Each structure stands twice: as structure tokens, then as C-alpha cells.
Amino acid sequence: MGAPKHQEPVIVVENLTARFGDQVIFSEVSFEVYRGEIFVILGGSGCGKTTLLKHLVGLYQPAAGRILINGIDSTKATQKELTEIRKNIGMLFQAGALFGSMTLAENIALPLQKYTDLPPDFVELVVRLKLALVNLLGYENHLPEEISGGMKKRAGLARALALDPAILFFDEPSAGLDPITAVELDHLIKKLN
């Protein structure tokens, strides 16, 4: 699906090369992503999809090329600029990356407590809203070990949505899920978009 000609891309990747030592992971990757677009990167296990995501969020520096997020070159950004970029990005990791000793509500509240000055009652309201968005309302006090794999993914998604990011990254969102749960998660992602 093409973007309108007048619309600026939200993400621009130009000639990106990733390397660990002498090993080139990928070379001269270029693409653009527009607001409202669902952009998918497909490839076999070990081809560099997660490495690419880590470059996009500024965890890795490229060997060559540049990455523009909302017009800011994250490869040359200061730490302060990188923090601002990251506040506008939500990330759903492969395994959900929930803290096992914290309830779902506490996991989702964490970015709100760290990056905002919202009062506790408002944080609780936002947490409930995000859980409702992913069909987990009523599971606030459950620990990650007490819910299924698909529910963990949805809880991770709720946490990724906590700060209302403009950009949302998914690292193999359906990995480890049965086909029915994977399709349900795909539909949820489309609905949230």
C-alpha cells in the first residue's frame, strides 16, 4: 500500500549495513515507513531481523548508513535526542519481556512511572485502559507465570502501548504461539493500527 505523495515517512533507512567484527549481518538495506502503514520484514531465522530492530531503536550503531526517525538521524543523535526518540517507540519483544516478579499492572505501569509525572490514580486508569485494549482487563493482578503464552504477548503489547507511542515495533510477535492464537494476535495488531 503506497503512501500519499505529500506524506513524509516516519522512518527512513538508507544504505544500512550491520556488522559484528568481520561478519556482515546485512548490507545496504534501505526502506521507508509511513504513518499508519504496517511494514513487515520477513526472513529466516538468523537473517538479521532482530538486529535490524535493535538498530532502529538505537541499541546498536550501524557500520554504515543512517536511520531517520521522524526526521532525526538516530545514528548521530545525542543521548538526550535518543531518549526522546525512544519515548515515541513501543517495542514488543519475542518473549514479551515481562518482569516475572511484577503483576501485569505493575509491568504496564513501569514506563508510565519512569517517563511521566502522572499521579498514581491516573497511572492505574491508563493501565486498565491498555489492558482493555488487548482484552486482558481483569488480569491486572496476575503474574506472567499465571497466564498463557498468547496472554503474555498481549500483556507485552499493552506495556509497549503504555506511553501511546507513534511507532510500534514487533519482534516476531507470533513466535511460539499456536496458529489460532497467532491469527488472533495479528487481528489485534491490525485493529490497534
Coordinates of C-alpha atoms in Angstrom, one line a residue:
M1 CA 0.0 0.0 0.0
G2 CA 1.6 3.3 -1.1
A3 CA 1.6 6.4 1.0
P4 CA 0.2 9.7 -0.3
K5 CA 2.8 11.8 -2.1
H6 CA 2.6 14.6 0.3
Q7 CA 3.2 12.5 3.4
E8 CA 6.6 12.4 4.9
P9 CA 7.9 9.0 6.0
V10 CA 8.1 8.3 9.8
I11 CA 11.1 6.0 9.4
V12 CA 13.8 6.3 6.7
V13 CA 16.6 3.7 6.5
E14 CA 19.3 4.5 4.0
N15 CA 22.0 2.0 2.9
L16 CA 22.2 0.4 6.4
T17 CA 24.9 -2.1 7.0
A18 CA 25.3 -4.1 10.2
R19 CA 28.5 -5.8 11.1
F20 CA 29.8 -7.7 14.2
G21 CA 33.6 -7.8 13.8
D22 CA 34.3 -9.1 10.3
Q23 CA 30.9 -10.7 9.9
V24 CA 28.4 -8.7 7.9
I25 CA 24.8 -9.3 9.1
F26 CA 23.1 -7.3 6.3
S27 CA 24.3 -4.8 3.8
E28 CA 22.9 -1.6 2.2
V29 CA 19.3 -2.1 3.5
S30 CA 17.0 0.8 2.5
F31 CA 13.3 1.4 3.1
E32 CA 10.7 4.0 4.2
V33 CA 7.7 3.5 6.5
Y34 CA 4.8 5.9 6.5
R35 CA 2.3 6.8 9.3
G36 CA -0.5 4.2 9.6
E37 CA 1.4 1.7 7.5
I38 CA 2.0 -1.9 8.7
F39 CA 5.5 -2.7 7.4
V40 CA 6.7 -6.3 7.6
I41 CA 10.2 -7.6 7.4
L42 CA 10.3 -11.3 6.6
G43 CA 13.3 -13.7 6.7
G44 CA 14.6 -16.9 8.0
S45 CA 15.9 -17.4 11.5
G46 CA 19.3 -15.7 12.0
C47 CA 19.0 -13.4 8.9
G48 CA 19.2 -10.2 11.0
K49 CA 15.6 -9.1 11.6
T50 CA 16.1 -8.6 15.4
T51 CA 19.5 -6.9 14.7
L52 CA 17.7 -4.5 12.3
L53 CA 15.1 -3.7 15.0
K54 CA 17.9 -3.1 17.6
H55 CA 19.5 -0.6 15.1
L56 CA 16.2 1.1 14.6
V57 CA 15.7 1.7 18.3
G58 CA 19.3 2.9 18.7
L59 CA 20.7 -0.1 20.7
Y60 CA 23.2 -0.8 18.0
Q61 CA 25.2 1.6 15.8
P62 CA 25.4 0.7 12.1
A63 CA 28.7 0.0 10.3
A64 CA 27.3 2.3 7.5
G65 CA 24.2 4.1 6.6
R66 CA 21.7 6.1 8.5
I67 CA 18.3 5.9 10.2
L68 CA 15.9 8.8 10.4
I69 CA 13.1 8.6 12.9
N70 CA 10.6 11.5 12.4
G71 CA 13.4 13.3 10.6
I72 CA 16.1 12.9 13.3
D73 CA 19.2 10.8 12.4
S74 CA 19.3 8.4 15.3
T75 CA 22.8 7.2 14.2
K76 CA 24.1 10.7 15.1
A77 CA 21.7 11.6 17.9
T78 CA 22.9 12.7 21.3
Q79 CA 21.8 10.6 24.2
K80 CA 19.1 13.1 25.1
E81 CA 17.7 13.0 21.5
L82 CA 17.9 9.2 21.5
T83 CA 15.8 9.2 24.7
E84 CA 13.2 11.4 23.1
I85 CA 13.1 9.2 20.0
R86 CA 12.7 6.1 22.2
K87 CA 9.7 7.7 24.1
N88 CA 7.8 7.6 20.8
I89 CA 8.6 4.0 20.1
G90 CA 6.9 0.9 21.7
M91 CA 8.5 -2.5 21.4
L92 CA 7.0 -5.9 21.7
F93 CA 9.9 -8.4 22.2
Q94 CA 9.8 -12.0 21.1
A95 CA 9.1 -13.4 24.5
G96 CA 7.1 -10.4 25.8
A97 CA 10.0 -9.4 28.2
L98 CA 7.7 -9.1 31.2
F99 CA 9.2 -8.9 34.6
G100 CA 8.2 -12.2 36.3
S101 CA 8.1 -10.8 39.8
M102 CA 5.7 -8.0 38.8
T103 CA 2.0 -8.2 38.1
L104 CA 0.7 -7.3 34.7
A105 CA -0.5 -4.0 36.1
E106 CA 3.0 -3.3 37.5
N107 CA 4.7 -4.2 34.2
I108 CA 2.5 -1.8 32.3
A109 CA 2.8 0.9 34.8
L110 CA 6.6 0.9 34.8
P111 CA 7.1 3.1 31.7
L112 CA 4.4 5.5 32.9
Q113 CA 6.1 5.8 36.3
K114 CA 9.6 6.2 34.7
Y115 CA 8.8 8.7 31.9
T116 CA 5.8 10.7 33.1
D117 CA 4.7 12.6 36.2
L118 CA 1.2 11.2 36.2
P119 CA -0.4 10.7 39.6
P120 CA -0.8 7.1 40.7
D121 CA -4.6 7.0 40.2
F122 CA -4.2 8.2 36.6
V123 CA -1.4 5.6 36.0
E124 CA -3.9 2.9 37.3
L125 CA -6.5 4.2 34.9
V126 CA -4.1 4.1 31.9
V127 CA -3.0 0.6 32.9
R128 CA -6.6 -0.6 32.9
L129 CA -7.3 1.1 29.5
K130 CA -4.2 -0.6 27.9
L131 CA -5.2 -4.0 29.4
A132 CA -8.7 -3.5 27.9
L133 CA -7.2 -2.7 24.5
V134 CA -5.6 -6.1 24.4
N135 CA -8.5 -8.0 26.0
L136 CA -6.8 -8.6 29.4
L137 CA -9.0 -6.5 31.7
G138 CA -9.4 -8.4 34.9
Y139 CA -5.9 -9.8 34.8
E140 CA -4.2 -6.8 36.4
N141 CA -3.0 -8.8 39.5
H142 CA -1.8 -11.9 37.7
L143 CA 1.9 -12.6 37.4
P144 CA 3.3 -13.5 33.9
E145 CA 3.7 -17.2 35.0
E146 CA 0.0 -17.4 35.7
I147 CA -1.1 -16.6 32.2
S148 CA -0.8 -18.3 28.8
G149 CA 1.8 -17.5 26.1
G150 CA -0.7 -15.6 24.0
M151 CA -1.8 -13.6 27.0
K152 CA 1.9 -12.8 27.8
K153 CA 2.3 -11.4 24.3
R154 CA -0.8 -9.3 24.7
A155 CA 0.4 -8.0 28.1
G156 CA 3.7 -7.1 26.5
L157 CA 1.8 -5.3 23.8
A158 CA -0.1 -3.4 26.5
R159 CA 3.2 -2.3 28.0
A160 CA 4.5 -1.3 24.6
L161 CA 1.4 0.9 24.2
A162 CA 1.7 2.4 27.7
L163 CA 3.2 5.8 26.5
D164 CA 1.0 6.0 23.4
P165 CA 4.0 5.7 21.0
A166 CA 3.7 6.9 17.4
I167 CA 5.8 3.9 16.3
L168 CA 5.4 0.3 17.4
F169 CA 7.9 -2.4 16.7
F170 CA 7.2 -6.2 17.0
D171 CA 10.0 -8.7 17.1
E172 CA 8.4 -12.0 15.8
P173 CA 5.1 -11.4 17.5
S174 CA 3.6 -14.8 16.8
A175 CA 6.8 -16.8 17.6
G176 CA 5.9 -19.7 20.0
L177 CA 2.1 -19.3 19.6
D178 CA -0.3 -21.8 18.2
P179 CA -1.8 -20.9 14.8
I180 CA -5.2 -19.8 16.2
T181 CA -3.6 -17.5 18.9
A182 CA -1.1 -16.2 16.3
V183 CA -4.0 -15.2 14.0
E184 CA -5.9 -13.6 16.9
L185 CA -2.8 -11.5 17.7
D186 CA -2.4 -10.5 14.0
H187 CA -6.0 -9.3 14.0
L188 CA -5.5 -7.4 17.3
I189 CA -2.4 -5.6 15.8
K190 CA -4.5 -4.7 12.7
K191 CA -7.3 -3.4 14.9
L192 CA -5.0 -1.3 17.1
N193 CA -3.4 0.2 14.0

